[in-house]
Coordinates of C-alpha atoms and ligand atoms in Angstrom, one line a residue:
X1 CA 69.4 84.8 87.0
X2 CA 68.3 88.7 87.3
X3 CA 65.2 90.6 88.1
X4 CA 64.2 93.6 86.1
X5 CA 61.6 95.6 88.4
X6 CA 60.0 97.5 86.1
X7 CA 59.8 101.4 87.0
X8 CA 58.5 102.5 89.7
X9 CA 58.3 99.1 91.2
X10 CA 58.2 99.9 94.9
X11 CA 61.0 98.8 97.7
X12 CA 57.8 96.2 99.3
X13 CA 58.3 94.3 95.6
X14 CA 61.8 94.7 95.6
X15 CA 62.7 93.5 98.8
X16 CA 59.9 90.4 98.6
X17 CA 61.7 89.3 95.5
X18 CA 65.5 89.8 97.7
X19 CA 64.0 87.4 100.7
X20 CA 62.5 85.5 98.6
X21 CA 66.2 84.9 96.8
X22 CA 67.8 84.5 100.0
X23 CA 65.3 82.1 101.6
X24 CA 67.2 79.7 99.6
X25 CA 70.0 80.4 100.6
X26 CA 71.0 82.4 96.8
X27 CA 73.8 85.5 97.5
X28 CA 71.4 88.6 96.0
X29 CA 72.7 92.2 94.3
X30 CA 70.0 95.0 93.9
X31 CA 71.9 96.9 91.7
X32 CA 69.8 100.2 91.2
X33 CA 70.3 102.4 87.0
X34 CA 68.5 105.2 86.0
X35 CA 65.0 103.5 84.4
X36 CA 64.7 100.3 86.3
X37 CA 66.4 97.7 88.9
X38 CA 67.6 94.5 89.1
X39 CA 67.6 92.1 91.6
X40 CA 71.4 90.3 90.6
X41 CA 70.7 86.6 91.5
X42 CA 74.3 84.7 92.2
X43 CA 75.4 81.8 94.1
X44 CA 73.5 78.3 94.2
X45 CA 70.1 79.5 93.0
X46 CA 68.5 75.2 93.5
X47 CA 64.6 76.0 93.4
X48 CA 64.5 79.3 92.1
X49 CA 63.0 79.8 88.6
X50 CA 62.2 82.5 86.7
X51 CA 58.2 81.2 86.8
X52 CA 58.6 81.8 91.0
X53 CA 59.6 85.3 90.5
X54 CA 58.1 86.1 86.7
X55 CA 54.4 86.4 88.7
X56 CA 55.9 88.6 92.1
X57 CA 54.3 92.1 91.8
X58 CA 57.0 94.9 90.3
X59 CA 58.4 92.7 88.6
X60 CA 58.9 93.7 85.1
X61 CA 61.4 89.3 83.4
X62 CA 63.6 87.7 84.9
X63 CA 67.1 87.2 82.6
X64 CA 69.3 84.4 83.1
X65 CA 73.1 85.6 82.7
X66 CA 74.8 82.6 80.2
X67 CA 78.5 84.9 80.9
X68 CA 80.5 83.4 84.3
X69 CA 81.0 87.2 85.7
X70 CA 77.8 87.6 86.6
X71 CA 77.8 91.5 88.2
X72 CA 80.5 92.6 85.8
X73 CA 78.6 91.9 83.1
X74 CA 76.9 95.1 80.8
X75 CA 73.5 92.3 80.9
X76 CA 73.2 93.3 84.4
X77 CA 74.0 96.2 84.5
X78 CA 72.9 98.3 80.9
X79 CA 74.2 101.8 82.3
X80 CA 77.7 102.5 82.5
X81 CA 79.8 102.7 86.0
X82 CA 80.9 106.1 86.9
X83 CA 82.9 105.9 89.6
X84 CA 83.0 108.6 91.8
X85 CA 85.5 109.5 94.5
X86 CA 84.6 110.4 97.6
X87 CA 86.2 114.2 99.1
X88 CA 86.5 115.3 94.6
X89 CA 85.0 115.6 91.5
X90 CA 85.8 113.5 89.7
X91 CA 83.9 110.9 88.6
X92 CA 85.1 108.2 85.8
X93 CA 83.8 106.0 83.8
X94 CA 81.5 109.2 81.9
X95 CA 82.0 110.9 79.1
X96 CA 85.3 113.0 80.3
X97 CA 88.0 110.9 79.3
X98 CA 90.3 110.5 82.9
X99 CA 93.9 110.9 82.5
X100 CA 95.8 109.6 85.6
X101 CA 100.1 110.4 86.2
X102 CA 103.3 110.3 87.9
X103 CA 105.6 108.2 88.5
X104 CA 105.9 104.3 88.1
X105 CA 108.3 104.9 92.0
X106 CA 107.6 107.3 95.1
X107 CA 111.2 107.7 95.2
X108 CA 112.1 110.2 97.6
X109 CA 109.2 113.6 98.2
X110 CA 110.7 116.3 96.6
X111 CA 110.6 114.2 93.5
X112 CA 106.6 113.2 94.5
X113 CA 106.2 116.5 95.4
X114 CA 108.3 117.6 92.4
X115 CA 105.9 115.5 89.2
X116 CA 102.0 116.4 90.9
X117 CA 102.5 120.2 90.3
X118 CA 103.9 119.2 86.7
X119 CA 100.6 116.8 86.0
X120 CA 98.8 118.8 87.3
X121 CA 99.6 122.2 85.5
X122 CA 99.3 120.2 82.3
X123 CA 96.2 118.6 83.6
X124 CA 95.8 115.6 84.9
X125 CA 93.5 114.6 87.0
X126 CA 94.9 111.6 89.3
X127 CA 97.9 111.6 90.4
X128 CA 100.0 108.3 90.4
X129 CA 102.7 106.6 92.0
X130 CA 103.3 103.4 93.7
X131 CA 105.0 102.6 97.0
X132 CA 105.0 99.0 97.6
X133 CA 106.1 97.2 94.2
X134 CA 106.2 94.6 92.4
X135 CA 109.5 93.6 91.0
X136 CA 110.2 91.0 89.5
X137 CA 114.0 90.8 90.8
X138 CA 114.1 90.4 94.7
X139 CA 117.0 92.7 94.2
X140 CA 115.1 95.1 92.8
X141 CA 114.2 98.8 94.4
X142 CA 110.7 97.2 96.6
X143 CA 108.9 100.8 97.3
X144 CA 109.1 103.2 99.8
X145 CA 106.4 101.6 102.1
X146 CA 104.1 103.9 104.6
X147 CA 107.1 107.2 103.6
X148 CA 105.9 106.9 99.8
X149 CA 102.4 106.5 101.3
X150 CA 102.5 109.7 103.8
X151 CA 104.6 111.1 101.2
X152 CA 102.4 111.0 98.0
X153 CA 99.0 112.8 100.9
X154 CA 101.2 114.8 101.1
X155 CA 101.3 115.7 97.5
X156 CA 97.9 115.1 97.5
X157 CA 97.5 118.3 100.2
X158 CA 99.9 120.5 97.7
X159 CA 97.7 119.6 94.5
X160 CA 94.0 118.4 95.4
X161 CA 95.3 115.7 93.2
X162 CA 93.5 112.4 94.0
X163 CA 96.0 108.9 94.7
X164 CA 96.7 106.3 92.6
X165 CA 98.8 103.6 94.7
X166 CA 99.4 100.1 94.3
X167 CA 98.5 97.5 97.6
X168 CA 99.5 94.3 96.7
X169 CA 98.9 92.1 100.4
X170 CA 96.5 91.7 102.3
X171 CA 97.6 92.3 105.7
X172 CA 98.4 95.7 104.1
X173 CA 95.7 96.8 102.0
X174 CA 93.6 98.4 106.0
X175 CA 96.8 100.8 105.8
X176 CA 96.6 101.9 102.0
X177 CA 93.4 102.0 102.1
X178 CA 94.5 105.1 104.5
X179 CA 96.0 107.2 101.7
X180 CA 94.6 105.9 98.6
X181 CA 92.2 107.1 97.0
X182 CA 92.1 103.8 94.1
X183 CA 93.8 100.6 95.2
X184 CA 95.9 99.7 92.7
X185 CA 96.3 96.0 91.8
X186 CA 98.7 94.9 89.7
X187 CA 99.3 92.9 86.7
X188 CA 101.5 90.1 89.1
X189 CA 98.4 90.3 91.4
X190 CA 95.3 90.3 89.6
X191 CA 94.7 86.1 90.1
X192 CA 94.9 86.7 94.1
X193 CA 92.0 85.5 95.1
X194 CA 92.6 86.6 99.1
X195 CA 93.1 90.0 97.8
X196 CA 90.8 90.7 95.3
X197 CA 88.1 89.6 98.4
X198 CA 90.0 91.9 99.9
X199 CA 90.4 94.6 98.1
X200 CA 85.9 94.3 97.8
X201 CA 85.6 94.7 101.2
X202 CA 86.6 97.7 101.8
X203 CA 85.0 101.6 100.5
X204 CA 87.7 102.6 98.4
X205 CA 87.1 102.2 94.2
X206 CA 89.5 99.5 92.3
X207 CA 91.5 99.8 89.9
X208 CA 92.5 95.6 87.8
X209 CA 95.0 95.2 85.5
X210 CA 94.8 92.4 83.2
X211 CA 97.4 90.1 83.4
X212 CA 100.3 89.6 82.2
X213 CA 99.2 86.2 81.0
X214 CA 95.2 87.2 81.2
X215 CA 92.1 86.7 79.2
X216 CA 90.4 88.8 79.1
X217 CA 87.7 86.6 80.4
X218 CA 89.8 86.1 83.2
X219 CA 90.1 89.8 83.9
X220 CA 86.9 89.3 84.1
X221 CA 85.9 86.9 86.1
X222 CA 88.9 88.9 88.6
X223 CA 86.9 91.6 88.7
X224 CA 84.2 89.8 89.7
X225 CA 85.6 88.8 92.6
X226 CA 86.1 91.9 94.0
X227 CA 81.7 93.7 93.4
X228 CA 80.9 89.9 94.4
X229 CA 82.5 91.3 97.4
X230 CA 80.1 94.5 97.4
X231 CA 82.6 96.8 95.5
X232 CA 80.9 98.2 92.9
X233 CA 84.1 100.9 92.0
X234 CA 85.8 98.3 89.8
X235 CA 88.1 99.4 86.7
X236 CA 89.8 97.7 84.7
X237 CA 92.4 98.2 83.1
X238 CA 94.6 96.6 79.6
X239 CA 98.5 97.0 80.5
X240 CA 99.8 94.7 77.8
X241 CA 100.2 91.4 77.3
X242 CA 103.1 88.3 76.6
X243 CA 103.1 87.8 73.3
X244 CA 106.0 86.3 70.9
X245 CA 106.1 89.4 70.5
X246 CA 109.7 91.1 71.6
X247 CA 109.9 95.3 69.8
X248 CA 107.7 96.4 72.0
X249 CA 107.8 95.1 76.3
X250 CA 104.5 93.6 76.0
X251 CA 102.0 93.7 73.2
X252 CA 99.5 96.9 74.6
X253 CA 95.5 94.7 73.6
X254 CA 93.6 97.9 72.7
X255 CA 91.1 95.0 71.7
X256 CA 90.4 94.9 75.4
X257 CA 89.2 97.9 75.1
X258 CA 85.6 97.6 72.7
X259 CA 85.7 93.9 74.0
X260 CA 85.5 94.6 77.7
X261 CA 83.0 98.8 77.4
X262 CA 81.1 95.8 75.1
X263 CA 80.8 92.9 77.6
X264 CA 81.1 95.3 80.6
X265 CA 79.7 98.8 82.4
X266 CA 82.6 98.7 84.2
X267 CA 84.6 102.2 83.4
X268 CA 88.2 100.6 81.4
X269 CA 91.9 101.8 81.8
X270 CA 94.7 101.9 79.3
X271 CA 97.9 101.5 80.0
X272 CA 100.5 102.5 77.7
X273 CA 103.3 102.9 79.5
X274 CA 103.8 98.9 80.6
X275 CA 101.6 98.1 77.6
X276 CA 104.9 99.3 75.0
X277 CA 107.4 99.9 77.7
X278 CA 109.0 101.9 75.4
X279 CA 108.6 105.9 75.9
X280 CA 108.2 106.9 72.2
X281 CA 105.6 104.6 71.8
X282 CA 102.8 105.9 74.5
X283 CA 101.9 108.8 72.7
X284 CA 100.5 107.3 70.2
X285 CA 99.4 104.3 72.1
X286 CA 97.6 106.6 74.5
X287 CA 95.9 108.7 71.4
X288 CA 94.7 104.8 70.4
X289 CA 93.5 104.5 73.2
X290 CA 91.4 107.7 73.9
X291 CA 90.0 107.1 70.6
X292 CA 88.9 103.4 71.1
X293 CA 86.9 104.4 74.1
X294 CA 88.6 103.6 77.1
X295 CA 87.7 106.6 80.0
X296 CA 90.7 107.0 81.5
X297 CA 94.8 105.6 80.9
X298 CA 97.4 106.2 83.3
X299 CA 100.9 107.4 82.3
X300 CA 104.3 106.7 83.8
X301 CA 105.8 110.7 83.9
X302 CA 109.6 111.6 85.6
X303 CA 111.3 114.3 85.9
X304 CA 114.7 112.6 84.5
X305 CA 113.7 109.2 83.4
X306 CA 117.1 108.3 82.4
X307 CA 117.7 108.7 85.6
X308 CA 114.2 106.6 87.0
X309 CA 114.7 103.5 89.7
X310 CA 111.8 102.2 87.8
X311 CA 110.7 102.0 84.3
X312 CA 112.5 104.2 82.5
X313 CA 112.7 103.8 79.9
X314 CA 109.1 104.3 79.3
X315 CA 108.4 107.1 81.2
X316 CA 107.5 110.5 79.1
X317 CA 109.5 113.4 80.5
X318 CA 107.3 116.4 81.6
X319 CA 107.2 118.3 78.5
X320 CA 106.6 115.6 76.7
X321 CA 103.4 114.2 79.2
X322 CA 102.3 118.0 78.7
X323 CA 102.2 118.4 74.7
X324 CA 100.7 115.4 75.2
X325 CA 97.4 116.1 76.9
X326 CA 97.3 118.7 73.7
X327 CA 96.7 116.0 71.4
X328 CA 95.0 113.5 73.5
X329 CA 91.8 116.7 73.9
X330 CA 92.2 116.7 70.7
X331 CA 91.7 112.9 70.3
X332 CA 89.3 112.6 72.4
X333 CA 86.6 116.0 71.1
X334 CA 86.7 113.6 67.3
X335 CA 84.8 111.1 68.6
X336 CA 82.9 113.2 71.2
X337 CA 84.2 112.9 74.0
X338 CA 86.5 115.7 76.3
X339 CA 89.7 115.1 78.6
X340 CA 88.7 116.4 82.5
X341 CA 90.0 118.6 83.5
X342 CA 92.6 118.9 87.4
X343 CA 90.0 119.1 90.0
X344 CA 91.1 122.0 92.0
X345 CA 88.3 121.8 94.7
X346 CA 88.2 118.7 97.0
X347 CA 86.5 118.8 99.6
X348 CA 87.6 115.7 103.0
X349 CA 91.3 115.7 101.1
Ligands
PEP1 C1 103.3 99.6 87.8 O1 101.5 100.7 87.6 O2 104.3 100.5 87.7 C2 102.4 99.2 87.3 C3 103.6 98.0 88.7 O3 101.9 97.9 87.1 P1 102.0 96.0 86.7 O4 101.7 96.0 87.4 O5 100.5 96.2 85.2 O6 102.6 95.7 85.8
MN2 MN1 105.7 101.0 86.1

């Protein structure tokens, strides 16, 4: 259930609603929008009727939320969530489309620095790179670990680009959060509920990738695990799903973009690199994702894709990425958006 407060409701009136709900054991999440405040009630609502709240001072109306993902639902919060990265001017979920780019894996200091400078020059706003890698085979490269995080932080210092990197294990959340501006939860961990709760209890924004066989509804329920633990800065990432089709590595489910936009207020990121698995398809599907309404795209880029330690087949070369940026700007303009510029002023990197 959500309790919608009247415009201009006082802090005391909002507080009274919260106390009433919590007196029976329900959990409350006040959501302060531009036009109105909503108090979302979750958990055990036994004994709490709509009538109880309807007659309280400052309450406009109460609404039952049918969806199991209460806090991620657009019914609870009609305005888009805009995630502002601390210490930079990057905003995800606003009118500007954000481009995240970088290698699948951090491979060396020189590699990540070269890529960071190149993607910034081309117009990317966020640097991606995996230091902890979820590999299908235990014998494949597992990532550089802490060293990789240090190199990413150095690349941020050098370019001003905020960084996104994957956290795979609950016990590593504090360490990765110390370095990353955005924590990535990979597709294989979408339903790792302990990990979701852990990233929900810390302050860094989270990008949650859709599981390989995850439905959109399951993705939203997983986002709910994070948001209900107190972290509202969650973005949802479509990265392709497993189907019977073999022409591409995954089937990039572009439907997910407008479906998620309609059902949730959280920003949507599209990952055409994992979505297709083939670099020649990445530009077309990146443009399609922007046209479909994605708030950001995340693209794998490598100076020498054929020698990349992971995902070379789907990585764009640096010139190909620069060309993609040009065409993305035109597509963004065609749908009344623009592509965010690299943010030079990083206040407290
Ligand atoms: C990645 O971003 O490199 C990655 C491993 O992605 P996913 O979890 O979507 O496979
Ligand atoms: Mn990858």
